[in-house]
């Protein structure tokens, strides 16, 4: 009887270390994600305004949003390293300030270089400090319902895309593009409030094993940086395999978002019909995120198996998009678009939910940051490659077929993961001894997910030590 009570208490803490506060963090993720990716998707409203004002080519203007996306993913490891070294709350709030500052400075732009540096680099840096830490924080507060809460949090991307496009157009008409960007800067500052909802973690004193001389040495500094960035994951075969798979699917994932409307227009449909195809796909994208998260948490199938299923289906439906419009049937194109939207939304939350099952909860923050960094190159490669194939062939058929093929290649790569064909989850991953040599340098990370109200400092390893709790 003496051991029963502590076990019950640990289980409650594992599922939601902050009591009921985990769901508040889901709401913060919902808002912050909409102000990152939802806003990023809606910046096309300013595209025509920038072309007319700066009298530059469409390609030059397109680099504004591309720079922002690349910066967000490129600086994600920096955000995770800062969270490991300092405090997630402060990092996210700083990112919100930078995101708002970028748009406020962009409202005074006099050249495209100014926009590249403000909307691209500064706001992108802010987004990089916000997205991955927020996702990791929410995942650390849930073990049994991770897929569902991520699906709910990410559903704001589709909802905000619907809401922001007409709102931004109205702002441009009322206040011109400079006034609209100034308002977006103020809107982005709401991320600061989302970051303030993260409870500051309890800190423990570092063990006195490392003397001052070794702390100041170059080797100790390099070990500290490597530990914060989780660079040891780059020699971990399961993580490298999974990262390669996600990178491959990321090459083709964004192609329909950029070229489906243009393909529909080329197929002979009106501009309103073409726009509605993408809107309908966005609606089923929202549904797919929530339904996938709910079904995944039922525990009937392993998450990696469900991820490969949704990714394969999404790849096949991308290939079928140009085929469905060959006969000129708008209904066929709409049906395939709805199915694609559902599958593309269903796989999104699972991409993140699988990460702690591969690397463990303790290394999840750094793993997400490295994943964002590596897949950023694929996201930038996919759309130009699709445009090149269109220029060579004269239509988008080859573009969509190649994009879908990359998603299928991603699923084939996932099948090479250790224990992939097992019906049960493998044992939880153990941290390599290389990372444990310098435990004294990482007292903050040891307490990343500990309860702020606890009377003693409990490390993350206690959470990840129970396979039935941490591995669904």
CSV table of C-alpha atoms in Angstrom, one decimal:
chain,number,residue,atom,x,y,z
A,1,UNK,CA,0.0,0.0,0.0
A,2,UNK,CA,2.9,2.3,0.6
A,3,UNK,CA,4.0,2.1,-3.1
A,4,UNK,CA,0.5,2.4,-4.6
A,5,UNK,CA,0.0,6.1,-3.9
A,6,UNK,CA,3.3,7.4,-5.4
A,7,UNK,CA,2.7,5.4,-8.6
A,8,UNK,CA,-0.8,6.9,-9.0
A,9,UNK,CA,0.7,10.4,-8.4
A,10,UNK,CA,3.4,9.8,-11.0
A,11,UNK,CA,0.9,8.6,-13.5
A,12,UNK,CA,-1.2,11.7,-13.1
A,13,UNK,CA,1.9,13.9,-13.4
A,14,UNK,CA,3.0,12.1,-16.5
A,15,UNK,CA,-0.3,12.6,-18.4
A,16,UNK,CA,-0.5,16.3,-17.5
A,17,UNK,CA,2.3,17.6,-15.3
A,18,UNK,CA,0.6,21.0,-14.9
A,19,UNK,CA,-2.7,19.5,-13.6
A,20,UNK,CA,-5.3,21.0,-15.9
A,21,UNK,CA,-2.9,23.5,-17.3
A,22,UNK,CA,-1.9,21.2,-20.2
A,23,UNK,CA,-5.2,22.2,-22.0
A,24,UNK,CA,-4.4,25.8,-21.5
A,25,UNK,CA,-1.2,25.3,-23.3
A,26,UNK,CA,-3.1,23.6,-26.1
A,27,UNK,CA,-5.1,26.8,-26.5
A,28,UNK,CA,-1.8,28.7,-26.5
A,29,UNK,CA,-0.5,26.4,-29.3
A,30,UNK,CA,-3.7,27.0,-31.2
A,31,UNK,CA,-3.3,30.8,-31.2
A,32,UNK,CA,0.5,30.9,-31.7
A,33,UNK,CA,0.3,28.4,-34.6
A,34,UNK,CA,-2.3,30.5,-36.3
A,35,UNK,CA,-0.1,33.6,-35.9
A,36,UNK,CA,2.8,31.7,-37.4
A,37,UNK,CA,1.7,29.4,-40.2
A,38,UNK,CA,-1.8,30.8,-40.7
A,39,UNK,CA,-0.4,34.2,-41.1
A,40,UNK,CA,2.4,32.9,-43.3
A,41,UNK,CA,-0.1,31.2,-45.7
A,42,UNK,CA,-2.1,34.4,-46.0
A,43,UNK,CA,0.7,36.8,-46.9
A,44,UNK,CA,-0.2,36.3,-50.6
A,45,UNK,CA,-2.7,39.1,-50.2
A,46,UNK,CA,0.2,41.5,-50.2
A,47,UNK,CA,1.8,39.9,-53.3
A,48,UNK,CA,0.0,42.1,-55.8
A,49,UNK,CA,0.5,45.2,-53.7
A,50,UNK,CA,4.2,44.7,-53.5
A,51,UNK,CA,4.5,44.0,-57.3
A,52,UNK,CA,2.8,47.2,-58.1
A,53,UNK,CA,4.5,49.4,-55.5
A,54,UNK,CA,8.1,48.2,-56.0
A,55,UNK,CA,7.7,47.4,-59.7
A,56,UNK,CA,9.6,44.2,-59.3
A,57,UNK,CA,9.1,40.7,-60.8
A,58,UNK,CA,6.9,38.2,-59.3
A,59,UNK,CA,9.9,35.9,-58.6
A,60,UNK,CA,11.6,38.7,-56.6
A,61,UNK,CA,8.5,39.3,-54.5
A,62,UNK,CA,8.1,35.6,-53.9
A,63,UNK,CA,11.4,35.5,-52.1
A,64,UNK,CA,9.8,37.5,-49.2
A,65,UNK,CA,7.6,34.6,-48.0
A,66,UNK,CA,10.2,32.0,-49.0
A,67,UNK,CA,12.8,33.8,-46.8
A,68,UNK,CA,10.4,33.8,-43.9
A,69,UNK,CA,9.6,30.1,-44.2
A,70,UNK,CA,13.3,29.2,-44.5
A,71,UNK,CA,14.3,31.4,-41.6
A,72,UNK,CA,11.6,29.8,-39.4
A,73,UNK,CA,12.9,26.3,-40.0
A,74,UNK,CA,16.6,27.3,-40.0
A,75,UNK,CA,16.4,29.0,-36.6
A,76,UNK,CA,14.3,26.2,-35.0
A,77,UNK,CA,17.5,24.5,-33.6
A,78,UNK,CA,18.5,27.9,-32.1
A,79,UNK,CA,15.1,28.1,-30.4
A,80,UNK,CA,15.4,24.6,-28.9
A,81,UNK,CA,19.0,25.2,-27.8
A,82,UNK,CA,17.9,28.4,-26.0
A,83,UNK,CA,15.1,26.5,-24.4
A,84,UNK,CA,17.5,23.8,-23.1
A,85,UNK,CA,19.9,26.4,-21.9
A,86,UNK,CA,17.5,28.9,-20.3
A,87,UNK,CA,13.7,28.9,-20.1
A,88,UNK,CA,11.1,28.1,-22.7
A,89,UNK,CA,8.8,30.8,-21.5
A,90,UNK,CA,11.3,33.5,-22.1
A,91,UNK,CA,12.3,32.1,-25.5
A,92,UNK,CA,8.7,32.0,-26.8
A,93,UNK,CA,7.9,35.5,-25.5
A,94,UNK,CA,11.1,36.8,-27.2
A,95,UNK,CA,10.1,35.1,-30.4
A,96,UNK,CA,6.7,36.8,-30.3
A,97,UNK,CA,8.3,40.2,-29.8
A,98,UNK,CA,10.6,39.6,-32.8
A,99,UNK,CA,7.7,38.3,-35.0
A,100,UNK,CA,5.8,41.5,-34.3
A,101,UNK,CA,8.8,43.7,-34.7
A,102,UNK,CA,9.5,42.3,-38.1
A,103,UNK,CA,6.1,43.4,-39.5
A,104,UNK,CA,6.3,46.8,-37.7
A,105,UNK,CA,9.6,47.5,-39.4
A,106,UNK,CA,8.3,46.1,-42.7
A,107,UNK,CA,5.6,48.7,-42.7
A,108,UNK,CA,8.3,51.3,-43.3
A,109,UNK,CA,10.1,49.4,-46.1
A,110,UNK,CA,11.5,51.4,-49.0
A,111,UNK,CA,13.0,48.4,-50.9
A,112,UNK,CA,12.7,44.7,-51.3
A,113,UNK,CA,15.9,44.1,-49.3
A,114,UNK,CA,14.2,45.9,-46.4
A,115,UNK,CA,11.3,43.4,-46.7
A,116,UNK,CA,13.7,40.4,-46.9
A,117,UNK,CA,15.4,41.5,-43.7
A,118,UNK,CA,12.2,42.4,-41.8
A,119,UNK,CA,9.4,40.1,-42.9
A,120,UNK,CA,11.9,37.4,-43.9
A,121,UNK,CA,14.7,37.3,-41.4
A,122,UNK,CA,13.5,39.1,-38.3
A,123,UNK,CA,9.9,37.7,-38.3
A,124,UNK,CA,11.3,34.3,-39.4
A,125,UNK,CA,13.7,34.3,-36.5
A,126,UNK,CA,10.8,35.0,-34.2
A,127,UNK,CA,8.7,32.2,-35.7
A,128,UNK,CA,11.6,29.8,-35.2
A,129,UNK,CA,11.8,30.7,-31.5
A,130,UNK,CA,8.0,30.1,-31.1
A,131,UNK,CA,6.8,27.1,-33.1
A,132,UNK,CA,9.0,24.2,-32.1
A,133,UNK,CA,9.3,25.1,-28.4
A,134,UNK,CA,5.5,25.5,-28.2
A,135,UNK,CA,5.0,22.1,-29.8
A,136,UNK,CA,7.5,20.4,-27.5
A,137,UNK,CA,6.0,22.0,-24.4
A,138,UNK,CA,2.5,20.8,-25.3
A,139,UNK,CA,3.8,17.3,-26.1
A,140,UNK,CA,5.6,17.2,-22.8
A,141,UNK,CA,2.3,17.7,-20.9
A,142,UNK,CA,0.6,14.8,-22.6
A,143,UNK,CA,1.5,11.2,-23.1
A,144,UNK,CA,-1.7,9.4,-24.0
A,145,UNK,CA,-3.4,12.1,-26.1
A,146,UNK,CA,-0.5,13.7,-27.9
A,147,UNK,CA,-1.8,13.1,-31.4
A,148,UNK,CA,-5.2,14.5,-30.5
A,149,UNK,CA,-3.9,17.7,-28.8
A,150,UNK,CA,-1.5,18.3,-31.7
A,151,UNK,CA,-4.4,17.8,-34.2
A,152,UNK,CA,-6.5,20.3,-32.3
A,153,UNK,CA,-3.6,22.8,-32.0
A,154,UNK,CA,-2.6,22.5,-35.7
A,155,UNK,CA,-6.2,22.9,-36.9
A,156,UNK,CA,-5.9,26.6,-36.3
A,157,UNK,CA,-3.7,26.7,-39.4
A,158,UNK,CA,-6.6,25.9,-41.7
A,159,UNK,CA,-9.1,28.0,-39.7
A,160,UNK,CA,-6.8,31.1,-39.7
A,161,UNK,CA,-6.1,30.7,-43.4
A,162,UNK,CA,-9.9,31.1,-44.1
A,163,UNK,CA,-10.2,34.0,-41.7
A,164,UNK,CA,-7.0,35.9,-42.4
A,165,UNK,CA,-7.3,36.1,-46.2
A,166,UNK,CA,-10.5,38.3,-46.3
A,167,UNK,CA,-9.3,40.1,-43.1
A,168,UNK,CA,-6.0,41.1,-44.6
A,169,UNK,CA,-7.6,42.1,-47.9
A,170,UNK,CA,-10.0,44.4,-45.9
A,171,UNK,CA,-7.0,45.9,-44.0
A,172,UNK,CA,-5.2,46.6,-47.3
A,173,UNK,CA,-8.2,48.3,-48.8
A,174,UNK,CA,-8.7,50.4,-45.7
A,175,UNK,CA,-5.2,51.3,-44.6
A,176,UNK,CA,-3.0,50.4,-47.6
A,177,UNK,CA,-0.3,47.8,-47.3
A,178,UNK,CA,1.8,49.8,-44.8
A,179,UNK,CA,-1.0,50.2,-42.4
A,180,UNK,CA,-2.0,46.6,-42.8
A,181,UNK,CA,1.5,45.4,-42.0
A,182,UNK,CA,1.6,47.6,-38.9
A,183,UNK,CA,-1.6,46.0,-37.7
A,184,UNK,CA,-0.2,42.5,-38.4
A,185,UNK,CA,2.8,43.4,-36.2
A,186,UNK,CA,0.4,44.3,-33.3
A,187,UNK,CA,-1.5,41.0,-34.0
A,188,UNK,CA,1.7,39.0,-33.8
A,189,UNK,CA,2.5,40.4,-30.4
A,190,UNK,CA,-0.3,38.2,-29.0
A,191,UNK,CA,2.3,35.4,-29.2
A,192,UNK,CA,3.9,37.0,-26.2
A,193,UNK,CA,0.8,36.3,-24.2
A,194,UNK,CA,0.8,32.7,-25.4
A,195,UNK,CA,4.4,32.3,-24.2
A,196,UNK,CA,3.5,33.8,-20.8
A,197,UNK,CA,1.2,30.9,-20.2
A,198,UNK,CA,4.1,28.5,-20.1
A,199,UNK,CA,5.0,27.8,-16.5
A,200,UNK,CA,8.6,28.5,-15.6
A,201,UNK,CA,10.3,25.3,-14.7
A,202,UNK,CA,11.9,24.6,-11.4
A,203,UNK,CA,15.7,24.7,-11.5
A,204,UNK,CA,18.1,22.5,-9.5
A,205,UNK,CA,21.6,23.3,-8.5
A,206,UNK,CA,24.2,21.7,-10.7
A,207,UNK,CA,26.3,18.9,-9.2
A,208,UNK,CA,29.7,20.1,-8.1
A,209,UNK,CA,31.6,17.6,-10.2
A,210,UNK,CA,32.7,20.0,-12.9
A,211,UNK,CA,35.3,22.5,-11.7
A,212,UNK,CA,35.8,26.0,-13.0
A,213,UNK,CA,38.7,25.1,-15.1
A,214,UNK,CA,36.9,22.4,-17.0
A,215,UNK,CA,33.9,24.6,-17.4
A,216,UNK,CA,35.9,27.2,-19.2
A,217,UNK,CA,37.8,24.8,-21.4
A,218,UNK,CA,37.0,24.6,-25.1
A,219,UNK,CA,36.0,20.9,-24.9
A,220,UNK,CA,33.5,21.6,-22.2
A,221,UNK,CA,32.0,24.5,-24.2
A,222,UNK,CA,31.7,22.3,-27.3
A,223,UNK,CA,30.1,19.5,-25.2
A,224,UNK,CA,27.7,22.1,-23.8
A,225,UNK,CA,26.7,23.4,-27.2
A,226,UNK,CA,26.4,19.9,-28.7
A,227,UNK,CA,24.2,18.9,-25.7
A,228,UNK,CA,21.9,21.8,-26.1
A,229,UNK,CA,21.5,21.3,-29.8
A,230,UNK,CA,21.3,17.4,-29.4
A,231,UNK,CA,23.8,17.0,-32.2
A,232,UNK,CA,24.4,13.4,-31.1
A,233,UNK,CA,21.1,12.6,-32.7
A,234,UNK,CA,22.8,13.0,-36.1
A,235,UNK,CA,24.6,9.7,-35.5
A,236,UNK,CA,21.5,7.9,-34.2
A,237,UNK,CA,20.3,5.6,-36.9
A,238,UNK,CA,16.5,5.6,-36.1
A,239,UNK,CA,16.4,9.4,-35.9
A,240,UNK,CA,18.5,9.9,-39.1
A,241,UNK,CA,16.2,7.4,-41.0
A,242,UNK,CA,13.1,9.2,-39.8
A,243,UNK,CA,14.5,12.6,-40.6
A,244,UNK,CA,15.3,11.4,-44.2
A,245,UNK,CA,11.8,10.1,-44.6
A,246,UNK,CA,10.2,13.4,-43.4
A,247,UNK,CA,12.6,15.4,-45.7
A,248,UNK,CA,11.5,13.3,-48.7
A,249,UNK,CA,7.8,13.8,-48.1
A,250,UNK,CA,8.4,17.5,-47.4
A,251,UNK,CA,9.7,17.9,-51.0
A,252,UNK,CA,6.2,17.2,-52.4
A,253,UNK,CA,3.9,18.1,-49.6
A,254,UNK,CA,3.7,21.9,-50.3
A,255,UNK,CA,3.4,21.6,-54.1
A,256,UNK,CA,-0.5,21.5,-54.3
A,257,UNK,CA,-0.7,24.6,-52.0
A,258,UNK,CA,1.3,26.6,-54.6
A,259,UNK,CA,0.2,25.1,-57.9
A,260,UNK,CA,-3.2,23.4,-57.5
A,261,UNK,CA,-5.1,26.7,-58.3
A,262,UNK,CA,-2.8,27.3,-61.3
A,263,UNK,CA,-3.4,23.8,-62.6
A,264,UNK,CA,-7.1,24.1,-62.2
A,265,UNK,CA,-7.1,27.3,-64.2
A,266,UNK,CA,-5.0,25.6,-66.9
A,267,UNK,CA,-7.5,22.7,-66.9
A,268,UNK,CA,-10.2,25.2,-68.1
A,269,UNK,CA,-12.0,26.0,-64.8
A,270,UNK,CA,-12.9,29.5,-63.8
A,271,UNK,CA,-10.8,31.4,-61.3
A,272,UNK,CA,-13.6,31.1,-58.7
A,273,UNK,CA,-13.8,27.3,-59.3
A,274,UNK,CA,-10.1,27.0,-59.0
A,275,UNK,CA,-10.0,29.0,-55.8
A,276,UNK,CA,-12.8,26.9,-54.3
A,277,UNK,CA,-10.8,23.7,-55.0
A,278,UNK,CA,-8.1,24.9,-52.6
A,279,UNK,CA,-10.5,26.2,-50.1
A,280,UNK,CA,-12.3,22.8,-50.0
A,281,UNK,CA,-9.0,21.0,-49.6
A,282,UNK,CA,-8.2,23.3,-46.7
A,283,UNK,CA,-11.6,22.4,-45.0
A,284,UNK,CA,-10.9,18.7,-45.1
A,285,UNK,CA,-7.4,19.4,-44.0
A,286,UNK,CA,-8.8,20.7,-40.7
A,287,UNK,CA,-11.1,17.7,-40.4
A,288,UNK,CA,-8.2,15.3,-41.1
A,289,UNK,CA,-6.0,16.8,-38.3
A,290,UNK,CA,-8.6,16.3,-35.6
A,291,UNK,CA,-9.9,12.9,-36.8
A,292,UNK,CA,-6.4,11.5,-37.2
A,293,UNK,CA,-5.4,12.7,-33.7
A,294,UNK,CA,-8.5,11.2,-32.2
A,295,UNK,CA,-8.2,7.8,-34.0
A,296,UNK,CA,-4.4,7.6,-33.3
A,297,UNK,CA,-4.9,8.0,-29.6
A,298,UNK,CA,-7.3,5.0,-29.5
A,299,UNK,CA,-4.2,2.9,-29.6
A,300,UNK,CA,-5.4,0.3,-32.1
A,301,UNK,CA,-2.4,0.9,-34.4
A,302,UNK,CA,1.1,2.1,-34.0
A,303,UNK,CA,1.6,5.8,-34.9
A,304,UNK,CA,4.4,5.1,-37.4
A,305,UNK,CA,2.1,2.7,-39.2
A,306,UNK,CA,-0.7,5.3,-39.4
A,307,UNK,CA,1.8,7.9,-40.5
A,308,UNK,CA,2.9,5.8,-43.4
A,309,UNK,CA,-0.7,5.0,-44.4
A,310,UNK,CA,-1.7,8.7,-44.5
A,311,UNK,CA,1.5,9.7,-46.3
A,312,UNK,CA,1.1,7.0,-48.9
A,313,UNK,CA,-2.5,8.0,-49.6
A,314,UNK,CA,-1.6,11.7,-49.7
A,315,UNK,CA,1.1,10.9,-52.3
A,316,UNK,CA,-1.3,8.8,-54.4
A,317,UNK,CA,-4.0,11.6,-54.4
A,318,UNK,CA,-1.4,14.2,-55.4
A,319,UNK,CA,-0.6,12.0,-58.4
A,320,UNK,CA,-4.3,11.7,-59.2
A,321,UNK,CA,-4.9,15.5,-59.1
A,322,UNK,CA,-3.9,16.1,-62.8
A,323,UNK,CA,-5.4,12.8,-63.9
A,324,UNK,CA,-8.8,13.7,-62.5
A,325,UNK,CA,-9.0,16.9,-64.5
A,326,UNK,CA,-8.0,15.3,-67.9
A,327,UNK,CA,-11.6,14.7,-68.8
A,328,UNK,CA,-12.6,18.2,-67.7
A,329,UNK,CA,-14.7,16.9,-64.8
A,330,UNK,CA,-14.8,19.5,-62.0
A,331,UNK,CA,-16.5,17.0,-59.7
A,332,UNK,CA,-13.6,14.5,-60.1
A,333,UNK,CA,-11.0,17.2,-59.4
A,334,UNK,CA,-13.0,18.3,-56.4
A,335,UNK,CA,-13.3,14.8,-55.0
A,336,UNK,CA,-9.6,14.1,-55.3
A,337,UNK,CA,-8.8,17.5,-53.8
A,338,UNK,CA,-11.0,16.7,-50.8
A,339,UNK,CA,-9.3,13.4,-50.2
A,340,UNK,CA,-5.9,14.9,-50.6
A,341,UNK,CA,-6.7,17.6,-48.1
A,342,UNK,CA,-7.9,15.1,-45.5
A,343,UNK,CA,-4.8,12.9,-45.8
A,344,UNK,CA,-2.4,15.8,-45.8
A,345,UNK,CA,-3.9,17.1,-42.6
A,346,UNK,CA,-4.0,13.7,-41.0
A,347,UNK,CA,-0.3,13.1,-41.4
A,348,UNK,CA,0.8,16.5,-40.1
A,349,UNK,CA,0.3,16.0,-36.4
A,350,UNK,CA,1.7,12.4,-36.6
A,351,UNK,CA,5.0,13.7,-38.0
A,352,UNK,CA,5.6,15.4,-34.6
A,353,UNK,CA,3.9,12.8,-32.4
A,354,UNK,CA,6.3,10.1,-33.6
A,355,UNK,CA,9.4,12.0,-32.7
A,356,UNK,CA,9.3,11.3,-28.9
A,357,UNK,CA,8.7,7.6,-29.6
A,358,UNK,CA,12.0,7.5,-31.6
A,359,UNK,CA,14.3,9.7,-29.4
A,360,UNK,CA,12.5,9.8,-26.1
A,361,UNK,CA,10.8,12.6,-24.2
A,362,UNK,CA,14.0,14.0,-22.8
A,363,UNK,CA,15.6,14.7,-26.3
A,364,UNK,CA,12.3,15.7,-28.0
A,365,UNK,CA,13.0,19.5,-27.9
A,366,UNK,CA,16.3,19.2,-29.7
A,367,UNK,CA,15.1,16.5,-32.1
A,368,UNK,CA,12.2,18.7,-33.3
A,369,UNK,CA,14.6,21.6,-33.9
A,370,UNK,CA,17.0,19.6,-36.0
A,371,UNK,CA,14.1,18.0,-37.9
A,372,UNK,CA,12.8,21.5,-38.8
A,373,UNK,CA,16.3,22.6,-39.9
A,374,UNK,CA,17.0,19.6,-42.1
A,375,UNK,CA,13.6,19.5,-43.8
A,376,UNK,CA,13.7,23.2,-44.6
A,377,UNK,CA,15.9,22.6,-47.6
A,378,UNK,CA,13.3,20.1,-49.0
A,379,UNK,CA,10.5,22.6,-48.5
A,380,UNK,CA,12.4,25.2,-50.6
A,381,UNK,CA,13.3,22.6,-53.2
A,382,UNK,CA,9.9,21.2,-53.9
A,383,UNK,CA,8.1,24.2,-55.3
A,384,UNK,CA,11.0,25.4,-57.7
A,385,UNK,CA,11.3,21.8,-58.9
A,386,UNK,CA,7.6,21.7,-59.6
A,387,UNK,CA,7.8,25.0,-61.5
A,388,UNK,CA,10.7,23.8,-63.6
A,389,UNK,CA,8.9,20.6,-64.6
A,390,UNK,CA,5.9,22.8,-65.7
A,391,UNK,CA,8.2,25.0,-67.8
A,392,UNK,CA,9.7,22.0,-69.5
A,393,UNK,CA,6.5,20.0,-70.1
A,394,UNK,CA,4.0,22.9,-70.5
A,395,UNK,CA,1.6,21.5,-67.9
A,396,UNK,CA,1.5,20.5,-64.2
A,397,UNK,CA,1.0,16.7,-64.8
A,398,UNK,CA,4.7,15.8,-64.3
A,399,UNK,CA,4.9,18.3,-61.4
A,400,UNK,CA,2.2,16.5,-59.4
A,401,UNK,CA,3.4,13.0,-60.3
A,402,UNK,CA,6.9,13.8,-59.1
A,403,UNK,CA,5.6,15.5,-55.9
A,404,UNK,CA,3.5,12.4,-55.1
A,405,UNK,CA,6.4,10.1,-55.8
A,406,UNK,CA,8.5,11.9,-53.1
A,407,UNK,CA,5.8,11.2,-50.5
A,408,UNK,CA,5.8,7.5,-51.4
A,409,UNK,CA,9.6,7.4,-51.2
A,410,UNK,CA,9.2,8.9,-47.7
A,411,UNK,CA,7.0,6.1,-46.6
A,412,UNK,CA,9.4,3.5,-48.1
A,413,UNK,CA,12.2,5.0,-46.1
A,414,UNK,CA,10.1,4.8,-42.9
A,415,UNK,CA,9.8,1.0,-43.4
A,416,UNK,CA,13.5,0.7,-42.8
A,417,UNK,CA,13.2,2.0,-39.2
A,418,UNK,CA,14.1,-0.6,-36.6
A,419,UNK,CA,11.2,-2.7,-35.3
A,420,UNK,CA,8.9,-1.1,-38.0
A,421,UNK,CA,7.1,-4.4,-38.8
A,422,UNK,CA,6.5,-5.2,-35.1
A,423,UNK,CA,2.9,-4.8,-33.9
A,424,UNK,CA,4.1,-3.5,-30.6
A,425,UNK,CA,6.1,-0.4,-29.8
A,426,UNK,CA,9.8,-1.1,-29.1
A,427,UNK,CA,11.4,-0.3,-25.7
A,428,UNK,CA,11.9,3.3,-25.0
A,429,UNK,CA,15.2,4.7,-26.3
A,430,UNK,CA,18.0,5.1,-23.9
A,431,UNK,CA,20.2,8.1,-23.9
A,432,UNK,CA,23.7,7.4,-25.1
A,433,UNK,CA,26.5,7.5,-22.6
A,434,UNK,CA,28.2,10.2,-24.6
A,435,UNK,CA,25.5,12.6,-23.5
A,436,UNK,CA,25.7,11.6,-19.9
A,437,UNK,CA,29.4,12.4,-19.5
A,438,UNK,CA,28.6,16.1,-18.9
A,439,UNK,CA,25.4,15.9,-16.9
A,440,UNK,CA,26.6,18.7,-14.7
A,441,UNK,CA,26.4,21.1,-17.7
A,442,UNK,CA,22.7,20.5,-18.2
A,443,UNK,CA,20.8,20.8,-14.9
A,444,UNK,CA,18.1,22.9,-16.7
A,445,UNK,CA,17.3,20.3,-19.3
A,446,UNK,CA,17.0,17.6,-16.6
A,447,UNK,CA,14.0,19.6,-15.2
A,448,UNK,CA,12.4,20.6,-18.5
A,449,UNK,CA,9.1,18.7,-17.8
A,450,UNK,CA,9.1,18.7,-14.0
A,451,UNK,CA,6.1,20.1,-12.2
A,452,UNK,CA,6.6,23.7,-11.1
A,453,UNK,CA,4.7,23.0,-7.9
A,454,UNK,CA,6.8,19.9,-6.9
A,455,UNK,CA,8.7,20.1,-3.7
A,456,UNK,CA,11.6,18.2,-5.1
A,457,UNK,CA,13.2,18.2,-8.5
A,458,UNK,CA,12.1,15.3,-10.6
A,459,UNK,CA,13.9,14.7,-13.9
A,460,UNK,CA,12.4,13.8,-17.2
A,461,UNK,CA,13.9,10.4,-17.1
A,462,UNK,CA,11.2,9.3,-14.6
A,463,UNK,CA,8.6,10.2,-17.2
A,464,UNK,CA,10.2,8.3,-20.1
A,465,UNK,CA,11.1,5.2,-18.0
A,466,UNK,CA,7.6,3.6,-18.4
A,467,UNK,CA,7.0,2.2,-21.9
A,468,UNK,CA,3.3,1.9,-21.4
A,469,UNK,CA,3.1,5.5,-20.4
A,470,UNK,CA,5.4,7.2,-22.9
A,471,UNK,CA,4.9,5.0,-25.9
A,472,UNK,CA,1.4,4.6,-27.2
